[in-house]
Short mmCIF file of C-alpha atoms in Angstrom, two decimals:
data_model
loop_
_atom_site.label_atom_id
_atom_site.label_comp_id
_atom_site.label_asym_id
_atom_site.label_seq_id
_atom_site.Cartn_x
_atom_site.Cartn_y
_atom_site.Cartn_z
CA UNK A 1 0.00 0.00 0.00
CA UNK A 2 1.64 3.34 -0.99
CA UNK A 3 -0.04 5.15 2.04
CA UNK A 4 1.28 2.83 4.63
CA UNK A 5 3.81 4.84 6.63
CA UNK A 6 6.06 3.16 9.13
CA UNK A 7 4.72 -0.08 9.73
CA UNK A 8 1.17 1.10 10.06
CA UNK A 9 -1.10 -2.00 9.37
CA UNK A 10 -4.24 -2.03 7.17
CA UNK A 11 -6.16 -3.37 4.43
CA UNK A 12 -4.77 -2.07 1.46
CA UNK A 13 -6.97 0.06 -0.53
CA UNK A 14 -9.28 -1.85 -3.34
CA UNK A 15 -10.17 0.98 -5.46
CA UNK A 16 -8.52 3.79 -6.68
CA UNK A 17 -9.69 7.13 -5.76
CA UNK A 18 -10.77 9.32 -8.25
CA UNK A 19 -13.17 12.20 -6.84
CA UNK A 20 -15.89 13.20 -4.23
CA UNK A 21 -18.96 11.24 -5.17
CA UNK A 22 -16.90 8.02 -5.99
CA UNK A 23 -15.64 8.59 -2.32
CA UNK A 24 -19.48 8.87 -1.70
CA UNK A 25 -20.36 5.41 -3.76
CA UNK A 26 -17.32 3.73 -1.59
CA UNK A 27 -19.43 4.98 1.80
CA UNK A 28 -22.49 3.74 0.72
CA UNK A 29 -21.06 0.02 0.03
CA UNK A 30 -18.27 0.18 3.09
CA UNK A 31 -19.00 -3.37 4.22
CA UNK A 32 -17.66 -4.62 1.12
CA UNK A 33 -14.06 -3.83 2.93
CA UNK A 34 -13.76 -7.31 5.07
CA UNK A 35 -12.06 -5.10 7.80
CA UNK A 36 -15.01 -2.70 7.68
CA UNK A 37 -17.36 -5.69 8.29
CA UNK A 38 -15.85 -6.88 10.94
CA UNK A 39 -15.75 -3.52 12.66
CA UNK A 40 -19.24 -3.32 11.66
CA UNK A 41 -20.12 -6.62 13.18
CA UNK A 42 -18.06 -5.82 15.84
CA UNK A 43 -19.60 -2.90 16.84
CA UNK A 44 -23.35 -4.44 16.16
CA UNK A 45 -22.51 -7.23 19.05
CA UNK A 46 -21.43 -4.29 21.69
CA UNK A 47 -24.66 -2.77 20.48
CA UNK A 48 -26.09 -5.93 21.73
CA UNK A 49 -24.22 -6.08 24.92
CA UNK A 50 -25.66 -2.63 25.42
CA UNK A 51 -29.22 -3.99 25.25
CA UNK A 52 -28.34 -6.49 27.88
CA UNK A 53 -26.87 -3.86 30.42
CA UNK A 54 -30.16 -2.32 30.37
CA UNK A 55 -31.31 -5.84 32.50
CA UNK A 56 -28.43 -5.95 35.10
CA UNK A 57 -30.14 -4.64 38.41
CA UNK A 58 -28.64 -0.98 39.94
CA UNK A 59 -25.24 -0.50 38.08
CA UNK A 60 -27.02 -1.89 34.46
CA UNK A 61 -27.69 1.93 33.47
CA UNK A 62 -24.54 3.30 34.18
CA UNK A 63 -23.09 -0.05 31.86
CA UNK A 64 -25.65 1.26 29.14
CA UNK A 65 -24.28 5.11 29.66
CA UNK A 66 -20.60 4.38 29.40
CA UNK A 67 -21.29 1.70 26.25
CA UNK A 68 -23.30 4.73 24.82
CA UNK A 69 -20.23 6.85 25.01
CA UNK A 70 -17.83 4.51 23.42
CA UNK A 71 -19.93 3.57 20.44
CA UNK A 72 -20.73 7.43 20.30
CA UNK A 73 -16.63 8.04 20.86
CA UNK A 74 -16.23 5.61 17.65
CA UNK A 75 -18.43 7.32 15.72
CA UNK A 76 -16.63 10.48 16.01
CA UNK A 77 -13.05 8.95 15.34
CA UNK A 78 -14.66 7.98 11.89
CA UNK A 79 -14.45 11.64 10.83
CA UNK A 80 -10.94 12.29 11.30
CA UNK A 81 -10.06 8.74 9.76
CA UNK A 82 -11.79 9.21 6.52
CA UNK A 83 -10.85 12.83 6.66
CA UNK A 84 -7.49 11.66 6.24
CA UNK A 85 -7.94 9.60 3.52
CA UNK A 86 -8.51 6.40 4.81
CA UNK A 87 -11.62 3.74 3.74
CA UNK A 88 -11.03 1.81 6.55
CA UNK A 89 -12.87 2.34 9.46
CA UNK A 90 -11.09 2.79 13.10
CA UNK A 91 -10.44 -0.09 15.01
CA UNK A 92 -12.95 -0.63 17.94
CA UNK A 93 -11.03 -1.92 20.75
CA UNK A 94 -9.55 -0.48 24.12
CA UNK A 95 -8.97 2.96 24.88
CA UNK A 96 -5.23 3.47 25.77
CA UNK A 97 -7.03 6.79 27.70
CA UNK A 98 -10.67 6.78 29.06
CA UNK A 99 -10.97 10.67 29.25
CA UNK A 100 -9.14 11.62 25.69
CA UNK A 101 -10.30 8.42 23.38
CA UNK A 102 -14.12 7.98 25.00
CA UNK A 103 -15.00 11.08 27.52
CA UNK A 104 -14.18 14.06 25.46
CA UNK A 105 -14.76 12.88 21.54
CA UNK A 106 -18.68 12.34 22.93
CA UNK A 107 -18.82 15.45 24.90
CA UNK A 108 -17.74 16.84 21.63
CA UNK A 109 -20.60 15.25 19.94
CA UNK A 110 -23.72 16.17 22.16
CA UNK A 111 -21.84 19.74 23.18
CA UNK A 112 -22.16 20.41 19.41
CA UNK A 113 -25.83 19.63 19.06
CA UNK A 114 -26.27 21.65 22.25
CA UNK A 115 -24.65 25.06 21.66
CA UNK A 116 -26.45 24.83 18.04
CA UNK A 117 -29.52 24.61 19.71
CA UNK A 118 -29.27 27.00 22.92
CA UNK A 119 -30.16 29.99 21.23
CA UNK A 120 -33.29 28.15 20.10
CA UNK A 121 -33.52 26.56 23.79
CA UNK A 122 -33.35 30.18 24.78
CA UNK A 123 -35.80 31.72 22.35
CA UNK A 124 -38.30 28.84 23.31
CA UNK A 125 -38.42 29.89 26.80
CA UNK A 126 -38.95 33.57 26.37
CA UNK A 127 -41.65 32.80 24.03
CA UNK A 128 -43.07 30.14 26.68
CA UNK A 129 -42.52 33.07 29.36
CA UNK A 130 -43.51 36.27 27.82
CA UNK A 131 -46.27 34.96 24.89
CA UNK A 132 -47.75 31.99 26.23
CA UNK A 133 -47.51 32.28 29.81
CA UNK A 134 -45.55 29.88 32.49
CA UNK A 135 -48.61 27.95 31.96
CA UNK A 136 -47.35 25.69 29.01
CA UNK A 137 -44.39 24.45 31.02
CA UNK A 138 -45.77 22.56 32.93
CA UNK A 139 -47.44 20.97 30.19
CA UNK A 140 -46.41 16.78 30.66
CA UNK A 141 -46.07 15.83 26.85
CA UNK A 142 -44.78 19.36 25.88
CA UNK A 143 -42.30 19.40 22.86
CA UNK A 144 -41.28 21.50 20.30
CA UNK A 145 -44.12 20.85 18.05
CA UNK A 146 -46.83 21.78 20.84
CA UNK A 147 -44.63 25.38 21.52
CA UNK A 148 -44.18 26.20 18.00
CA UNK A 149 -47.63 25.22 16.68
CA UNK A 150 -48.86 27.55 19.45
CA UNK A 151 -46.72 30.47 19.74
CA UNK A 152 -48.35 32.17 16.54
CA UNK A 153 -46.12 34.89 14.77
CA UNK A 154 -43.77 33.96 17.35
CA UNK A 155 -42.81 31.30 16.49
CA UNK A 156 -41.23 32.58 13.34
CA UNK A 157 -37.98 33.17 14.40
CA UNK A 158 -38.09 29.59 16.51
CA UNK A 159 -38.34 27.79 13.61
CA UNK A 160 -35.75 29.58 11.66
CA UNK A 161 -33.13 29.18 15.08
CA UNK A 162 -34.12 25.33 15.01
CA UNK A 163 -33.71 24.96 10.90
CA UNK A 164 -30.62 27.10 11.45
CA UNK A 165 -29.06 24.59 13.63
CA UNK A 166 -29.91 21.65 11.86
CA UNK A 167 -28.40 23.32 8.83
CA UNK A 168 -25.16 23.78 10.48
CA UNK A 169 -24.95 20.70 12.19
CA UNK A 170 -22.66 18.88 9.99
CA UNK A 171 -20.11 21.10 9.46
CA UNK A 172 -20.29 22.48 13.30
CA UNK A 173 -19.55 18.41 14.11
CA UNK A 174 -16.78 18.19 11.64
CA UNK A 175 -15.49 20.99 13.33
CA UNK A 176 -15.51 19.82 16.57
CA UNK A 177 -13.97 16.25 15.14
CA UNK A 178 -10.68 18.29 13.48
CA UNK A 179 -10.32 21.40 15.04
CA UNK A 180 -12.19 20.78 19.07
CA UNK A 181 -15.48 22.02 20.66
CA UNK A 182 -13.72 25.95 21.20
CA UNK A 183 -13.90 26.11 16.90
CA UNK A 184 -17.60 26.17 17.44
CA UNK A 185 -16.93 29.70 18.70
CA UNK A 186 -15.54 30.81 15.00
CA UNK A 187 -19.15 30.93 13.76
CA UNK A 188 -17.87 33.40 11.20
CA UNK A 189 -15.48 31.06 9.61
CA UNK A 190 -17.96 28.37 9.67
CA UNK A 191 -20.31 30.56 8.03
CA UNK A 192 -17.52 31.44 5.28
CA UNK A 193 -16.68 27.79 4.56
CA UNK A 194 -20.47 27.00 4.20
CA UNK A 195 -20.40 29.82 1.61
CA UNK A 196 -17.15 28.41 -0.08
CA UNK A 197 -18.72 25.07 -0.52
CA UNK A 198 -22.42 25.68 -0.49
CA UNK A 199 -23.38 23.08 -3.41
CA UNK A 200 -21.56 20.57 -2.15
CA UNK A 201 -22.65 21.51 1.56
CA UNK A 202 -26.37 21.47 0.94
CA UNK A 203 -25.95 17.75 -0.76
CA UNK A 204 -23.83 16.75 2.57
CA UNK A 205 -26.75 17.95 4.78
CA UNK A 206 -29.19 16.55 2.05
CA UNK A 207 -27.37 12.91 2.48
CA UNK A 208 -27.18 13.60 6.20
CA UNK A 209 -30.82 14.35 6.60
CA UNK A 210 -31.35 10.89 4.73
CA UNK A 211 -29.55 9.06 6.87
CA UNK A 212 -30.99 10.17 9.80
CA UNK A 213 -34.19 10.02 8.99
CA UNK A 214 -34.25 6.83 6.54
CA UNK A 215 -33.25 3.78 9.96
CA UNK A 216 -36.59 5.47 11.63
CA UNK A 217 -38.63 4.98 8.64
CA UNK A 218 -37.03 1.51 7.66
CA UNK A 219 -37.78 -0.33 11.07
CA UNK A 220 -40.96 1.42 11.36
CA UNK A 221 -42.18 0.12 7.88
CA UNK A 222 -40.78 -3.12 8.78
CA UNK A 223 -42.69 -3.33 12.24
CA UNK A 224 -45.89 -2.83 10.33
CA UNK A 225 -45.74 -5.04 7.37
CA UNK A 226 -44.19 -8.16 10.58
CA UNK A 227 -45.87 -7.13 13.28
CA UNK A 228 -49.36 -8.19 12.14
CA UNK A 229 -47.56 -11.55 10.89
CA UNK A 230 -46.05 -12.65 14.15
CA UNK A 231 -42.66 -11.56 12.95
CA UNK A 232 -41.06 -8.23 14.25
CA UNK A 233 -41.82 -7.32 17.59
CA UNK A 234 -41.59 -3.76 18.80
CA UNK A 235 -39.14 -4.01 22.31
CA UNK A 236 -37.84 -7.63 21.81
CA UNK A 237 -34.17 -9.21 20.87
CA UNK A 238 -35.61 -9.81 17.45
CA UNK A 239 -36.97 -5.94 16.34
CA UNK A 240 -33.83 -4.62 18.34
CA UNK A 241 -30.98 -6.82 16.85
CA UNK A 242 -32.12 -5.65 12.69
CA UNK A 243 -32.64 -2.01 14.03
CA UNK A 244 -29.34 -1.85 15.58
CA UNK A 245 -27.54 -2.92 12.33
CA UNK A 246 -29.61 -0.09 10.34
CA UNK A 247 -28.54 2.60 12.91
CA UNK A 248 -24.87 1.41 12.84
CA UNK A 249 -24.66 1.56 9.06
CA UNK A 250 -26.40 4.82 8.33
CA UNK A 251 -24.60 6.41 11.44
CA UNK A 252 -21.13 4.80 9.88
CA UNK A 253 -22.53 6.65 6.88
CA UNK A 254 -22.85 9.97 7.91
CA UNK A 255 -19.38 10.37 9.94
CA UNK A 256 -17.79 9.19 6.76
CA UNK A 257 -19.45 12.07 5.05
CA UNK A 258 -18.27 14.42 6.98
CA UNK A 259 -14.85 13.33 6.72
CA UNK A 260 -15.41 12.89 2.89
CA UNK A 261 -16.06 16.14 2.91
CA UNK A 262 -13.11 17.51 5.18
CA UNK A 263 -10.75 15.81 2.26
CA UNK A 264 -12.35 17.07 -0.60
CA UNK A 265 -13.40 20.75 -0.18
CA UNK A 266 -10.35 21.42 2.60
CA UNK A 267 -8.40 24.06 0.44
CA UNK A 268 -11.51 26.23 0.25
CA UNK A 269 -11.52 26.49 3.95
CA UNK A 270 -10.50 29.40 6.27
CA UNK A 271 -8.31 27.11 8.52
CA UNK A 272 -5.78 24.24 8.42
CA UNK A 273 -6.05 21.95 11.14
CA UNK A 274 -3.42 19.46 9.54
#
């Protein structure tokens, strides 16, 4: 392999690369890669040992939280991987540092979605406060929906907050993957590289939006054609085990995006992180 550097060991590369969306035709089929199965299958069976934490009586939920946080942890090593070239995906093994390799990378991940949604989260509560009244917080099923759909002209700038975040969410968590959470504050250069790269931005976000919404609407069109069969059963081994394995591969999918599109569109960025 002409990319192996000082005794680094992996599959050699099967394809040749030629541009962005042949990158993005590679993603889609990763699991031909047998390294990239085995990580996948790998990953599907802690998945499963996840499901069975959830059973183990008082420390079962902190097992679950801290199995959350590796798989979550792995995701997030995916981006700087394939933003370095590389098809295959990390190894999932032991941490040689609990904080650095787990902790951190998925305080990264939910910090990200969290300062891209505060000034929502804060706009939501002065329109709960000052429009609607304390009233609706103390609503028991209240969500985002309910506020919106009854804050009126209000709710205007709510939605475009929310829609703003969502938009920025990908590059805001490759961000965080190559340059750490404190990039988040350069919300000018993020807004510059997003203008750099906007047609092939809006197709990441448009292949990101797919894959988070597609493993939802898979097992839930699956549960209703087996359901009525006998098959597929909503909260068992057998509906978690296929649902798992959707949410690993589109999840495997999207990091590799973002790293896809780290390597490709890098130069018109304002920063070097490498």
């Amino acid at each position: 392999d002409p990319d192996a550097r000082g005794g680094v060991s992996h599959l050699p590369r099967i394809r040749p690369r030629t541009g962005f969306w042949s990158d993005v035709g590679w993603t889609l089929a990763f699991f031909v890669s047998p390294h990239n199965l085995v990580m996948f299958v790998v990953v599907w069976g802690f998945y499963l040992l996840q499901w069975l934490f959830a059973y183990v009586p008082l420390v079962g939920w902190i097992m679950v939280l801290l199995a959350e946080l590796y798989i979550v942890a792995w995701y997030m090593s995916i981006i700087g991987e394939t933003a370095s070239g590389e098809d295959d995906l990390p190894r999932f093994g032991a941490a040689e540092s609990i904080l650095d390799d787990i902790v951190l990378p998925a305080l990264a991940y939910y910090g990200t979605f969290i300062v891209l949604m505060a000034p929502a989260f804060a706009y939501a509560m002065f329109v709960a406060k000052t429009v609607q009244g304390t009233g609706i917080l103390k609503q028991p099923n209240l969500d985002l929906y309910t506020l919106i759909n009854s804050a009126g002209a209000a709710a205007v700038p709510l939605i475009v907050l929310v829609a703003l975040g969502i938009f920025l969410w990908p590059i805001a968590l490759m961000c965080v993957s190559m340059g750490g959470l404190f990039s988040l504050f350069r919300i000018d250069l993020i807004l510059m590289a997003v203008a750099k790269t906007l047609p092939a931005y809006i197709a990441i976000c448009l292949m990101v939006a797919a894959a988070t919404v597609l493993p939802g609407f898979i097992v839930e069109a699956a549960t209703s054609i087996a359901t009525p069969s006998g098959g597929l059963g909503r909260g068992g081994l057998m509906f978690d085990l296929p649902a798992y394995a959707i949410e690993i591969y589109f999840s495997v999918v999207t990091m590799r995006l973002l790293g896809l599109y780290y390597l490709h569109f890098k130069e018109r960025f304002p920063w070097n992180w490498e």
